[in-house]
XYZ file of C-alpha atoms in Angstrom:
573
model
C 16.752 53.333 46.530
C 18.770 50.458 45.111
C 18.761 52.193 41.722
C 20.168 55.385 43.263
C 22.903 53.405 45.044
C 23.856 51.627 41.783
C 24.061 54.929 39.910
C 26.234 56.495 42.633
C 28.504 53.433 42.639
C 29.058 53.620 38.871
C 29.770 57.373 39.110
C 32.340 56.852 41.888
C 34.096 54.096 39.887
C 34.327 56.311 36.801
C 35.641 59.196 38.912
C 38.293 57.045 40.551
C 39.388 55.625 37.153
C 39.662 59.112 35.697
C 41.819 60.258 38.586
C 44.111 57.237 38.319
C 44.534 57.372 34.548
C 47.745 59.056 33.264
C 46.559 61.592 30.680
C 47.083 64.998 29.195
C 45.556 67.804 31.291
C 42.886 69.888 29.593
C 43.141 73.636 29.119
C 45.933 76.010 30.145
C 48.978 77.220 28.205
C 50.732 74.869 25.840
C 53.568 72.959 27.507
C 56.784 73.677 25.591
C 59.242 72.698 28.318
C 61.008 69.347 27.798
C 61.283 66.869 30.672
C 64.182 67.602 33.020
C 66.350 64.721 34.227
C 66.473 64.590 38.031
C 68.566 61.469 38.507
C 70.016 58.517 36.618
C 71.244 55.110 37.784
C 74.008 54.226 37.262
C 75.586 57.657 37.568
C 76.883 59.004 34.256
C 80.530 58.078 33.510
C 80.637 55.412 36.228
C 83.388 52.801 35.915
C 83.791 49.180 36.986
C 80.065 48.503 36.880
C 77.891 46.035 35.006
C 74.300 47.161 35.561
C 71.338 44.939 34.797
C 68.889 47.838 35.060
C 69.036 51.521 34.115
C 66.674 54.025 35.761
C 65.979 57.637 34.803
C 63.800 59.981 36.860
C 62.278 63.210 35.493
C 60.433 66.222 36.857
C 57.156 65.293 35.121
C 55.228 62.331 33.770
C 56.818 60.910 30.662
C 56.244 58.372 27.887
C 58.472 56.314 25.602
C 58.404 56.683 21.810
C 59.726 53.737 19.762
C 62.645 52.897 22.071
C 64.053 50.089 19.893
C 64.655 52.601 17.124
C 65.279 55.793 19.049
C 67.635 54.514 21.749
C 71.037 53.943 20.178
C 73.410 51.740 22.195
C 77.113 51.368 21.461
C 78.799 48.966 21.367
C 75.921 46.867 20.091
C 73.771 44.845 22.438
C 70.828 42.585 21.714
C 68.050 45.175 21.751
C 65.433 42.461 21.337
C 66.240 41.377 24.885
C 66.089 44.910 26.256
C 62.782 45.917 27.932
C 61.959 49.623 28.286
C 59.005 50.858 30.343
C 57.727 54.263 31.441
C 56.026 54.496 34.868
C 54.802 57.961 35.838
C 57.986 60.070 35.852
C 60.475 57.219 35.549
C 61.990 55.167 32.720
C 63.249 51.701 33.578
C 65.453 49.729 31.185
C 66.082 46.050 31.897
C 69.036 44.870 29.805
C 68.498 41.123 30.319
C 72.002 40.287 29.045
C 75.653 40.301 30.035
C 77.891 43.163 28.956
C 81.445 42.939 27.608
C 84.377 43.329 29.970
C 86.487 46.527 29.999
C 84.102 48.239 27.583
C 82.582 51.721 27.538
C 78.847 51.735 26.794
C 76.876 54.707 25.496
C 73.090 54.963 25.627
C 71.948 57.811 23.386
C 68.240 58.338 24.029
C 67.717 60.847 21.185
C 63.981 61.794 21.228
C 62.672 58.583 22.755
C 61.704 60.071 26.159
C 58.903 62.659 25.936
C 56.459 64.376 28.258
C 52.882 63.162 28.072
C 51.354 66.613 27.523
C 52.898 67.857 24.253
C 55.434 65.108 23.436
C 58.373 67.403 24.117
C 61.503 65.204 24.022
C 64.166 65.312 26.721
C 67.178 67.096 25.257
C 70.767 65.852 24.889
C 70.091 62.810 27.019
C 72.976 60.346 27.079
C 74.364 57.827 29.557
C 77.997 56.678 29.523
C 79.507 54.022 31.779
C 82.296 51.465 31.650
C 82.582 47.867 32.751
C 86.327 48.509 33.136
C 88.603 51.037 34.836
C 88.443 53.746 32.157
C 85.953 55.591 29.954
C 86.947 55.345 26.289
C 86.952 58.826 24.758
C 87.889 58.532 21.071
C 85.574 60.068 18.449
C 84.744 59.375 14.802
C 82.928 62.175 12.936
C 82.071 63.540 9.512
C 79.165 64.119 7.177
C 76.732 62.077 5.083
C 75.150 63.172 1.793
C 73.295 61.534 -1.080
C 74.924 61.019 -4.473
C 71.563 61.850 -6.036
C 69.808 64.302 -3.677
C 66.248 63.231 -2.808
C 63.312 65.640 -2.744
C 63.509 65.701 1.026
C 66.251 68.233 1.800
C 66.826 67.059 5.362
C 68.706 63.889 6.253
C 66.485 61.355 7.998
C 66.947 57.755 9.201
C 70.635 57.678 8.201
C 73.005 55.671 10.409
C 76.782 55.409 10.580
C 78.483 52.322 11.912
C 81.900 50.941 12.789
C 82.643 47.223 12.498
C 85.691 45.675 14.103
C 88.329 44.768 11.535
C 88.096 41.017 12.190
C 84.290 40.976 12.203
C 83.086 38.773 9.334
C 79.855 40.781 9.005
C 79.319 44.117 7.280
C 76.622 46.716 6.687
C 74.623 44.313 4.491
C 74.626 41.373 6.885
C 74.503 42.573 10.515
C 74.368 45.604 12.799
C 77.673 47.356 13.618
C 79.714 47.354 16.808
C 79.490 51.154 17.172
C 76.571 53.115 15.737
C 75.274 56.693 15.545
C 72.566 58.614 13.709
C 73.237 61.566 11.414
C 71.458 64.822 12.206
C 69.165 66.596 9.725
C 72.169 68.276 8.072
C 74.009 64.972 7.683
C 76.597 65.552 10.412
C 77.487 62.605 12.625
C 79.700 61.720 15.581
C 80.388 58.383 17.235
C 81.843 58.879 20.706
C 83.551 56.808 23.401
C 85.312 54.460 20.977
C 88.031 52.173 22.255
C 91.376 51.910 20.487
C 91.200 49.461 17.596
C 90.921 48.884 13.869
C 87.529 49.348 12.219
C 85.623 49.372 8.938
C 83.209 52.289 8.475
C 79.819 52.443 6.716
C 76.808 54.720 6.396
C 73.323 53.795 5.220
C 69.686 54.818 5.017
C 67.810 52.584 7.455
C 64.153 52.860 6.431
C 63.032 49.643 8.150
C 64.990 50.028 11.409
C 66.952 46.803 10.834
C 70.265 48.482 11.803
C 71.756 47.264 8.512
C 71.329 48.146 4.839
C 69.080 46.315 2.404
C 71.314 46.155 -0.655
C 68.477 46.086 -3.182
C 66.469 48.978 -1.754
C 68.472 51.172 0.641
C 71.357 53.473 -0.356
C 74.599 52.992 1.524
C 78.289 53.900 1.421
C 81.544 52.448 2.731
C 84.964 53.773 3.588
C 87.525 52.012 1.432
C 90.321 51.557 3.954
C 90.555 50.070 7.424
C 90.654 52.803 10.064
C 93.174 52.307 12.868
C 91.740 54.538 15.585
C 93.822 55.626 18.571
C 93.102 59.333 18.140
C 89.981 61.240 17.131
C 89.128 60.800 13.447
C 87.227 63.597 11.681
C 86.417 64.827 8.199
C 85.067 61.528 6.857
C 82.451 62.024 4.138
C 80.036 59.359 2.922
C 78.007 59.599 -0.311
C 74.964 57.339 -0.172
C 73.749 55.490 -3.266
C 72.114 52.183 -4.117
C 74.333 49.304 -5.195
C 72.978 45.779 -5.584
C 75.993 43.489 -5.239
C 74.016 40.268 -5.153
C 75.086 37.619 -7.677
C 74.020 37.915 -11.300
C 72.666 34.504 -12.292
C 69.936 32.686 -14.198
C 67.164 31.746 -11.780
C 65.230 29.624 -14.257
C 64.593 29.078 -17.965
C 61.684 27.425 -19.748
C 59.450 27.466 -22.800
C 56.440 29.789 -22.598
C 53.988 29.101 -25.392
C 56.016 29.120 -28.597
C 58.790 31.172 -26.996
C 61.634 30.683 -24.536
C 62.098 32.662 -21.315
C 65.165 33.272 -19.172
C 64.537 34.781 -15.726
C 67.553 36.466 -14.114
C 68.296 37.275 -10.490
C 68.580 40.993 -11.249
C 68.212 43.562 -14.023
C 71.002 43.407 -16.643
C 72.285 46.717 -18.010
C 74.030 45.087 -20.980
C 72.898 42.107 -23.063
C 74.895 40.503 -25.854
C 73.729 37.415 -27.750
C 75.953 35.486 -30.129
C 73.778 33.433 -32.500
C 73.803 33.441 -36.311
C 70.008 33.842 -36.601
C 69.876 36.921 -34.353
C 68.010 39.756 -36.066
C 66.965 37.487 -38.948
C 64.922 34.656 -37.474
C 65.824 34.947 -33.781
C 64.613 37.943 -31.783
C 64.377 38.871 -28.105
C 62.798 41.378 -25.780
C 63.821 42.389 -22.255
C 61.231 43.097 -19.568
C 63.055 43.932 -16.332
C 64.710 40.639 -15.238
C 63.026 38.572 -17.950
C 64.482 37.922 -21.416
C 62.092 36.308 -23.894
C 63.331 34.775 -27.135
C 61.273 34.355 -30.324
C 62.083 32.338 -33.449
C 60.136 32.656 -36.672
C 60.991 29.183 -38.048
C 61.993 26.648 -35.384
C 59.292 24.572 -33.712
C 59.857 21.529 -31.503
C 63.603 21.997 -31.646
C 66.399 23.942 -29.953
C 69.441 26.021 -30.867
C 72.584 27.077 -29.038
C 73.360 30.688 -28.191
C 76.094 32.418 -26.175
C 74.608 34.843 -23.680
C 76.814 37.614 -22.214
C 75.267 39.769 -19.467
C 76.507 42.584 -17.266
C 74.789 44.289 -14.332
C 75.046 47.812 -12.935
C 77.896 47.021 -10.505
C 79.999 45.354 -13.203
C 79.326 41.672 -12.507
C 79.333 39.556 -15.671
C 77.688 36.322 -16.704
C 78.821 34.445 -19.811
C 77.073 31.187 -20.543
C 76.056 28.801 -23.313
C 72.294 28.302 -23.366
C 69.940 26.062 -25.318
C 66.861 27.876 -26.586
C 63.940 25.504 -27.078
C 60.892 26.448 -29.173
C 57.731 24.370 -29.192
C 54.390 24.437 -30.902
C 51.643 25.736 -28.643
C 47.947 26.610 -28.653
C 48.497 29.248 -26.000
C 47.094 32.692 -26.871
C 49.733 35.062 -28.193
C 50.487 38.267 -26.358
C 48.766 41.313 -27.844
C 51.041 43.876 -29.540
C 51.189 47.128 -27.568
C 52.794 50.416 -28.613
C 53.954 53.602 -26.888
C 55.514 56.743 -28.385
C 57.343 59.820 -27.109
C 54.313 61.954 -27.901
C 54.536 65.531 -26.606
C 58.227 65.937 -27.409
C 59.275 69.310 -28.807
C 61.722 69.750 -31.699
C 63.579 72.517 -33.509
C 64.252 71.264 -37.040
C 63.515 67.555 -37.489
C 60.896 65.480 -35.698
C 62.706 62.860 -33.599
C 60.103 60.199 -32.837
C 60.576 57.013 -30.849
C 58.187 54.057 -30.784
C 58.464 51.254 -28.235
C 56.788 47.844 -28.439
C 56.247 45.013 -25.990
C 57.461 42.535 -28.660
C 60.024 42.665 -31.473
C 58.795 44.272 -34.737
C 59.674 42.566 -38.028
C 57.766 44.630 -40.605
C 56.192 48.073 -41.085
C 53.483 48.963 -43.598
C 54.700 52.372 -44.778
C 51.490 53.075 -46.711
C 49.647 53.665 -43.438
C 52.426 55.602 -41.651
C 52.585 59.355 -42.228
C 52.708 62.830 -40.668
C 49.643 65.086 -40.502
C 50.182 68.828 -40.073
C 46.770 70.270 -40.848
C 43.327 68.950 -41.680
C 44.289 67.853 -45.204
C 48.106 67.853 -45.522
C 50.352 64.855 -44.899
C 53.958 63.741 -45.307
C 54.542 60.087 -46.152
C 57.234 58.559 -43.941
C 60.110 57.064 -45.897
C 61.960 53.820 -45.168
C 65.313 55.628 -44.819
C 63.946 57.750 -41.965
C 63.396 54.667 -39.794
C 66.236 52.966 -37.931
C 67.157 50.890 -34.867
C 69.393 52.565 -32.286
C 70.429 49.071 -31.199
C 70.607 46.719 -34.173
C 69.806 43.705 -31.967
C 66.817 45.286 -30.224
C 63.718 45.285 -32.423
C 61.387 46.541 -29.687
C 62.393 50.177 -30.207
C 62.465 52.124 -33.461
C 63.461 55.725 -34.130
C 62.066 57.928 -36.895
C 63.866 61.137 -37.884
C 61.587 63.216 -40.077
C 63.086 66.200 -41.955
C 60.743 69.146 -42.502
C 61.096 71.812 -45.158
C 61.653 75.363 -43.913
C 58.585 76.723 -45.706
C 56.196 74.878 -43.420
C 54.764 77.361 -40.916
C 52.824 74.871 -38.841
C 53.857 74.345 -35.217
C 52.052 71.073 -34.461
C 52.651 67.785 -36.268
C 51.117 64.354 -35.649
C 52.593 61.001 -36.634
C 49.693 58.757 -37.593
C 49.802 54.968 -37.878
C 46.580 53.176 -38.748
C 45.758 49.735 -37.403
C 47.843 46.930 -39.000
C 50.843 49.242 -39.528
C 53.308 47.374 -37.324
C 53.796 43.587 -37.512
C 55.433 41.747 -34.615
C 57.549 38.595 -34.588
C 54.498 36.420 -33.862
C 52.588 37.730 -36.882
C 50.262 40.049 -34.933
C 49.540 43.682 -35.849
C 48.593 46.735 -33.812
C 44.799 46.582 -33.680
C 44.241 50.295 -33.010
C 45.409 53.471 -34.665
C 48.367 55.302 -33.119
C 48.755 59.082 -32.946
C 51.767 60.915 -31.503
C 51.976 64.713 -31.460
C 55.128 66.860 -31.695
C 55.499 70.635 -31.348
C 57.968 72.765 -33.284
C 59.809 75.318 -31.177
C 60.147 78.996 -32.069
C 63.903 79.823 -32.268
C 63.199 83.290 -30.864
C 61.962 81.779 -27.581
C 65.001 79.539 -27.064
C 68.048 79.973 -24.863
C 70.983 81.084 -26.973
C 73.599 79.243 -24.964
C 74.418 77.818 -21.542
C 78.220 77.818 -21.335
C 79.529 75.371 -18.734
C 83.046 75.197 -17.298
C 83.885 72.370 -14.927
C 86.872 73.157 -12.725
C 88.628 69.800 -12.652
C 91.478 67.989 -14.326
C 89.501 64.755 -14.456
C 88.425 63.305 -17.824
C 86.073 62.188 -19.215
C 83.189 64.277 -17.887
C 79.574 63.375 -18.477
C 77.713 66.691 -18.295
C 73.934 66.504 -17.994
C 71.237 69.173 -18.124
C 68.116 68.158 -16.184
C 64.629 69.607 -15.993
C 62.864 70.171 -12.677
C 61.514 66.605 -12.656
C 65.049 65.195 -12.902
C 64.753 64.103 -16.545
C 67.937 64.430 -18.595
C 67.213 66.962 -21.368
C 70.693 67.137 -22.862
C 73.973 65.403 -22.122
C 77.453 65.187 -23.544
C 80.656 63.229 -22.809
C 83.740 65.465 -22.813
C 86.993 63.523 -23.075
C 89.479 66.276 -23.895
C 88.027 69.461 -22.407
C 86.203 70.702 -19.360
C 83.981 73.131 -21.290
C 80.699 72.717 -23.147
C 77.900 74.921 -24.457
C 74.291 73.706 -24.450
C 72.319 75.510 -27.156
C 68.799 75.740 -28.559
C 66.570 74.664 -25.694
C 63.573 76.222 -23.990
C 63.892 78.842 -21.292
C 63.085 77.658 -17.791
C 64.580 76.314 -14.584
C 67.119 73.504 -14.806
C 69.713 71.579 -12.804
C 73.177 70.670 -14.015
C 74.983 67.474 -13.067
C 78.552 66.327 -13.734
C 79.600 62.680 -13.541
C 83.218 61.531 -13.482
C 82.698 58.811 -16.101
C 85.696 56.620 -15.343
C 84.844 53.796 -17.767
C 83.417 56.038 -20.533
C 80.121 54.180 -20.753
C 78.052 57.383 -20.678
C 76.235 56.499 -17.472
C 76.812 56.625 -13.741
C 78.117 53.411 -12.164
C 77.413 52.498 -8.529
C 79.902 51.206 -5.987
C 80.946 47.579 -5.636
C 81.840 46.790 -2.039
C 83.086 43.299 -2.940
C 85.692 44.827 -5.202
C 86.325 47.818 -2.884
C 85.353 50.145 -5.754
C 83.653 53.430 -4.961
C 80.743 54.776 -6.988
C 81.542 57.233 -9.742
C 81.545 60.757 -8.341
C 78.607 63.021 -9.039
C 78.584 66.810 -8.656
C 75.660 69.235 -8.857
C 75.872 72.907 -9.636
C 74.699 75.019 -6.697
C 73.376 78.540 -7.008
C 76.072 80.938 -5.695
C 73.361 83.260 -4.356
C 71.650 80.418 -2.476
C 73.807 77.370 -1.790
C 70.741 75.382 -0.709
C 69.385 75.614 -4.277
C 70.617 73.785 -7.374
C 68.271 75.704 -9.695
C 69.554 77.489 -12.790
C 66.975 79.927 -14.169
C 67.685 80.561 -17.843
C 65.979 83.192 -19.973
C 65.291 83.135 -23.708
C 67.809 84.868 -25.937
C 70.451 84.954 -23.236
C 73.973 83.568 -23.127
C 74.480 82.098 -19.650
C 77.857 81.278 -18.095
C 78.262 78.969 -15.101
C 81.323 77.526 -13.417
C 81.067 74.159 -11.719
C 83.455 73.676 -8.804
C 84.242 70.031 -8.065
C 85.943 69.126 -4.807
C 88.170 66.477 -6.350
C 91.201 67.738 -4.429
C 90.735 66.966 -0.749
C 92.451 69.473 1.516
C 91.119 68.204 4.838
C 93.360 65.705 6.572
C 92.191 62.793 8.675
C 94.076 61.978 11.839
C 95.557 58.487 12.002
C 97.408 56.845 14.892
C 100.792 57.022 13.169
C 101.418 60.757 12.935
C 103.816 60.225 10.042
C 101.040 58.700 7.951
C 97.726 60.358 7.110
C 94.603 58.909 5.543
C 92.981 60.889 2.763
C 89.270 59.972 2.508
C 88.078 58.141 -0.587
C 84.665 59.794 -0.304
C 84.150 63.531 -0.378
C 81.224 65.876 -0.173
C 80.167 66.300 -3.796
C 78.832 69.834 -3.718
C 79.155 72.406 -6.465
C 79.440 76.034 -5.547
């Protein structure tokens, strides 16, 4: 009897728990109806209030999804103090902080409030109230795009913020005063702004910090201060990465027989002024590390002038003392890579990269094989350094006679072919294969016209993986023809190369300098596609339209003065 009573008691407890537990009902049609708001406290657009708690009531049981990220509050409040809970069909928000006087607050709930059955979010849910007599109504709107479009076509986790003019913080140091999220197409709107002067930014916020991480997250800034006393529209932000941290030497020390300098960031340009450079003194760069080698000096030091430049244009010029010591430490093994798999039309253009500077090559064991028994001995004059100071990369241009009918050629280097600065050789054979293209299968010409007056233009042809196949700098014309390349699908990119350094340069917010503009060709038949499908034997003509003449005006308080945006939507039609 006792056993039966115990079993019944356990059953009743389980039944009561199941009834009390808030859960998704089983069976029935799928719930596709979002929660409907029944009431909200305080009432929307209330004035002269300073609530400590916000309550929302819905027509069904709801849940909260990541409120700290999803609920956007402007002007900014301390969201760490805010407590959000969902109880049955109600959401309760305890602010736990004082609000500013005579200020309009906006709570944009986005998709944070969902039903518990199918996670349908409440739609267009926003609360506006003011601690003063009036509701601020000014708007700031525009569009956000990426300078280099990511694989993901839709905009995600991109925020736009306004900082008060006198605020000492910015997008890299703190969250903004006003904030909004861009939609999947990149459009944004910040509402209920009070009259004032602001600085504007946009950024990709992957870690939900409400600010940009300068070394990892792309961002953009508007170059001028915006004086807002009317609606401002037509602002365009182009997101790109720009590390504006200081370029400096973090540490330097001897490592074995060599000398290392470790920098704070990757240098794009390195210049070394020392009389032994390329003769007895050599160096290699590995990301932020520069290692120096000397073939003669031991237990002594020499002076050298080091000139560095980073991607945003910061420079570092310094006198350094390079110290070289005797050491029993094991020397780093010589490693080699080659551009094997590269196709060619007339001459083989081979590139070999090494983890240490090369000082000698044994030509007797370096040759080209093109069938089981035929070889071509590589000559000294075919080998050269693209950068005379960098001995870690060599190029080999190999001319082939027209009578050769073979299509596959292999550069062969036996072990002990390459000697590095520390006296070590490659300990394994190296083979790199190159394929000769058939002229009949190549594209005759891709004729490009860029509709702009800007010069110079860096025009780049990219394969589907984003690799630059061909590029050219045009200083005096806006036309170019790419010839003799394989048929396929490509993208075309145009960079306004302001400093003529044949590469894209990012922005520098410290110097109020925008990033160099980048434009992609877009397929006229499908503006969502940048693909150019090119057939063999064809002459292809494309026209690249750059929007370097802004026609859209931005409203500014003084009607006699208009702001023209520094940024623009870089789309090619």
